[in-house]
Coordinates of C-alpha atoms in Angstrom, one line a residue:
M54 CA 0.0 0.0 0.0
A55 CA 1.4 3.4 -1.0
T56 CA 1.8 6.1 1.7
Q57 CA 0.2 9.4 1.1
K58 CA 2.4 12.4 0.6
P59 CA 2.0 14.8 3.6
Q60 CA -0.2 17.8 3.0
I61 CA 1.2 20.2 5.5
V62 CA -1.1 23.0 6.7
T63 CA 0.3 25.7 9.0
I64 CA -2.2 27.3 11.4
D65 CA -0.9 29.9 13.9
G66 CA 2.6 28.6 13.5
V67 CA 1.7 24.9 14.1
E68 CA 2.1 22.4 11.2
Y69 CA -0.6 19.8 10.7
D70 CA -0.9 17.0 8.1
A71 CA -4.2 17.4 6.4
N72 CA -4.2 13.7 5.6
D73 CA -4.9 13.2 9.4
F74 CA -7.9 15.5 9.4
N75 CA -11.3 14.1 10.0
E76 CA -14.2 14.9 7.6
N77 CA -15.3 18.0 9.6
Q78 CA -11.7 19.4 9.8
L79 CA -11.3 18.9 6.0
L80 CA -14.6 20.7 5.4
L81 CA -13.5 23.7 7.6
L82 CA -10.1 23.8 5.9
N83 CA -11.8 23.8 2.5
H84 CA -14.0 26.7 3.6
C85 CA -11.0 28.7 4.8
A86 CA -9.2 28.0 1.5
D87 CA -12.2 29.0 -0.6
L88 CA -12.7 32.2 1.5
D89 CA -9.0 33.1 0.9
R90 CA -9.5 32.8 -2.8
K91 CA -12.7 34.9 -2.7
I92 CA -11.0 37.6 -0.6
G93 CA -8.1 37.8 -3.1
S94 CA -10.6 38.0 -6.0
T95 CA -12.6 40.7 -4.2
Q96 CA -9.5 42.7 -3.4
F97 CA -8.5 42.5 -7.1
Q98 CA -12.0 43.6 -8.2
L99 CA -11.9 46.5 -5.6
Q100 CA -8.6 47.7 -7.2
Q101 CA -10.3 47.7 -10.6
L102 CA -13.4 49.6 -9.2
N103 CA -11.2 52.2 -7.6
V104 CA -9.2 52.8 -10.8
G105 CA -12.4 53.0 -12.8
K106 CA -13.9 55.5 -10.3
D107 CA -10.8 57.6 -10.5
A108 CA -10.9 57.5 -14.3
F109 CA -14.6 58.6 -14.3
L110 CA -13.9 61.4 -11.8
T111 CA -11.0 62.6 -14.0
M112 CA -13.2 62.6 -17.1
L113 CA -15.9 64.5 -15.1
K114 CA -13.4 67.2 -14.1
E115 CA -12.3 67.5 -17.7
A116 CA -15.9 67.8 -18.9
L117 CA -16.5 70.5 -16.3
K118 CA -13.5 72.5 -17.6
E119 CA -14.9 72.4 -21.1
Q120 CA -18.2 74.0 -20.2
P121 CA -18.4 77.2 -18.1
A122 CA -20.3 76.4 -15.0
E123 CA -22.1 78.8 -12.7
A124 CA -21.2 76.6 -9.8
E125 CA -19.5 78.3 -6.9
V126 CA -16.1 77.0 -5.9
K127 CA -16.1 76.1 -2.2
E128 CA -12.8 75.9 -0.4

């Protein structure tokens, strides 16, 4: 019988072999891994949204320069 290659997981500085996890522990580990992926994806999307917002704000400022506005500048 072949031995499984250790799947080392480090949690709070302690190393565990995921091969020794029970069904519930594996489920919780998979939830954590999935949430890490989702957090990374959401951070990436947030960067895109911030850049997009900045671009639209820049375009709005340029559009306001092209047309004389009767708006009062507040400082």
